[in-house]
Coordinates of C-alpha atoms in Angstrom, one line a residue:
X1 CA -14.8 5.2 -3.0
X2 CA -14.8 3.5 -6.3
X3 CA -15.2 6.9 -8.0
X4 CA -11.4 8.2 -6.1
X5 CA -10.3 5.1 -6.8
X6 CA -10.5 5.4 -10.6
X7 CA -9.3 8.7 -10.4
X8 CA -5.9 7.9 -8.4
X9 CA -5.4 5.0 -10.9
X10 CA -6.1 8.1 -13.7
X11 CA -3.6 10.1 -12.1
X12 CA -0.9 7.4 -11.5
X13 CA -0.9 6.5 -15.3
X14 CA -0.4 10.4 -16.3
X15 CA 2.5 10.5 -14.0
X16 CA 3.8 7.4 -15.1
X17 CA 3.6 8.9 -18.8
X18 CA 5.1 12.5 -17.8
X19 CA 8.1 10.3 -16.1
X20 CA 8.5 8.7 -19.3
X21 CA 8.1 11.9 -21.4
X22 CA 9.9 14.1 -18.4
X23 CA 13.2 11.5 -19.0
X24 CA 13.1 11.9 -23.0
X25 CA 12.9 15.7 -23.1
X26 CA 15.2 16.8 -20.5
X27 CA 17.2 14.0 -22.0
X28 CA 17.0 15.2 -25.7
X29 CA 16.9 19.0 -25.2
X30 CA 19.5 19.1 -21.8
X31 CA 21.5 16.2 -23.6
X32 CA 21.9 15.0 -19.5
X33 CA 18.3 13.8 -17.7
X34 CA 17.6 15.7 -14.9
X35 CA 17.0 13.3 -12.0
X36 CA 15.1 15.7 -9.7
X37 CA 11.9 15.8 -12.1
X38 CA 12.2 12.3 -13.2
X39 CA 12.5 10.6 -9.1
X40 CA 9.7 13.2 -8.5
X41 CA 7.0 11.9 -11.4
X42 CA 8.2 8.2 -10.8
X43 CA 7.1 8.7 -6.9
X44 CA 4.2 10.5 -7.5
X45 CA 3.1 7.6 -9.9
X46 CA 4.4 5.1 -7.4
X47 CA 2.3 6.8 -4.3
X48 CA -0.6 7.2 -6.4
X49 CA -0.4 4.0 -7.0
X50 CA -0.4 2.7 -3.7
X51 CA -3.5 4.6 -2.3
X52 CA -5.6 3.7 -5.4
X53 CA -4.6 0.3 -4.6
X54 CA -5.5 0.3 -1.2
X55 CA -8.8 2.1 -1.8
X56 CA -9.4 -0.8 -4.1
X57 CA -8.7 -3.7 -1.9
X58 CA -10.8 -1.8 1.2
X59 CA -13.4 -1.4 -0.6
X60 CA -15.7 -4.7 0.8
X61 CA -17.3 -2.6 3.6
X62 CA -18.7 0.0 0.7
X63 CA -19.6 -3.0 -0.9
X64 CA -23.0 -3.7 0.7
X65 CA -24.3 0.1 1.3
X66 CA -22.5 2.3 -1.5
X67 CA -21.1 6.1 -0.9
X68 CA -23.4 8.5 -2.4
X69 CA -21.1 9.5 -4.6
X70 CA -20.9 5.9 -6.0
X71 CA -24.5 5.3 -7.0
X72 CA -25.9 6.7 -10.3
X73 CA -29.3 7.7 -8.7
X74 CA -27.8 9.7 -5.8
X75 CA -29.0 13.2 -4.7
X76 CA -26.5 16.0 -3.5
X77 CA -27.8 15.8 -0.3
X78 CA -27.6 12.3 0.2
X79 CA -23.9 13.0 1.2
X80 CA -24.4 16.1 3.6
X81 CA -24.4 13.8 6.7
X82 CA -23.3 14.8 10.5
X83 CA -19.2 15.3 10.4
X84 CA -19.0 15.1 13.8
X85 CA -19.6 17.5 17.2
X86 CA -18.1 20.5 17.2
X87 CA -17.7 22.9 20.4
X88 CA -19.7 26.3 19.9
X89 CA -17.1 28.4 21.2
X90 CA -13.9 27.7 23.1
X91 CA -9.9 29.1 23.8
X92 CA -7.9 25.8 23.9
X93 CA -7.4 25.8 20.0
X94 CA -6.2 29.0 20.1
X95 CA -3.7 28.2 23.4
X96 CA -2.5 25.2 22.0
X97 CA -1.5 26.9 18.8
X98 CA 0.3 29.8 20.6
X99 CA 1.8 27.5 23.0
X100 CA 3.1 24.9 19.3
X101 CA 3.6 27.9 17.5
X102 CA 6.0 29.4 20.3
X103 CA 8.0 26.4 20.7
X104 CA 8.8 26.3 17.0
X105 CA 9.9 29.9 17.3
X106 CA 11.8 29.5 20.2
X107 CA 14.3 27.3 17.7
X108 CA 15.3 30.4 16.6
X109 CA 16.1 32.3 19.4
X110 CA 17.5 29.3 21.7
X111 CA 15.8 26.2 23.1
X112 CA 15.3 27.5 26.7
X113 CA 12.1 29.1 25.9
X114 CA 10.9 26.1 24.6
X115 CA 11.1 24.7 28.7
X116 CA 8.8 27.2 29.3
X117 CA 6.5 26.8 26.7
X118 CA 5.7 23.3 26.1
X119 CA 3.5 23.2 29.2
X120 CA 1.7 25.6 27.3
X121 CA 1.3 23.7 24.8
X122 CA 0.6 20.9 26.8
X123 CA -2.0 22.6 29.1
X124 CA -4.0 24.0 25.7
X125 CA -3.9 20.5 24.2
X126 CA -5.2 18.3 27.5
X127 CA -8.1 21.4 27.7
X128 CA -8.8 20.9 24.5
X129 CA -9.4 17.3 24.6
X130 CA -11.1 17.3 28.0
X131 CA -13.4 20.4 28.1
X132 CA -16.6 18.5 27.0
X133 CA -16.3 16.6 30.0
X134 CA -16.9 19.5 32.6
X135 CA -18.9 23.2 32.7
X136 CA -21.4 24.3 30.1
X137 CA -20.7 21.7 27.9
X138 CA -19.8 18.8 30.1
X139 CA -22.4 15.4 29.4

């Protein structure tokens, strides 16, 4: 935590810098300061900013047992802990995307496919969140 948190303030100050420098040379060499480029550096500074900040003031939990990646005397493998449960095997993803992904294309076309397949959508994404609770995998 501490370690991203250094870096983000690292990164904030370059974008800060290339604002600065970004404003001068498009200023100098354009003889008009192209705004685009300098609102861009100045936000990416700004957000940058913000998370490093937050990481910062967050940071009492990792206080008492630090990350891994934190501690001077940490082993690769002291980070490769469980990520979660994972099914094997299963369709829903796969519906749910088809049934998204057609929705967004019906846009194109007309919304009246979209009627059609949002309960598709709809049916993959309730599947997907509720098929560890019955069949092979139900606990």
């Amino acid at each position: 935590m501490k370690t991203l948190r250094n870096v983000l303030w690292v990164l904030t100050a370059f974008y800060a810098v290339m604002a600065v420098v970004y404003t001068v040379w498009t200023a100098v060499f354009d003889n008009d300061a192209e705004w685009v480029g300098i609102v861009a550096f100045a936000l990416m500074a700004l957000f940058t900013g913000f998370i490093a900040f937050y990481l910062g003031f967050e940071n009492k939990p990792f206080a008492k047992k630090l990350l891994p990646e934190d501690r001077e005397d940490a082993e690769i493998r002291d980070a490769d802990e469980d990520l979660g449960f994972f099914m094997p095997a299963t369709m829903w993803p796969f519906v749910t995307a088809a049934g998204v992904g057609g929705v967004f294309a019906s846009i194109a076309v007309g919304w009246w496919p979209a009627f059609w397949l949002a309960p598709i959508a709809l049916i993959g994404l309730l599947g997907w969140m509720f098929e560890t609770y019955r069949g092979k995998f139900g606990h």
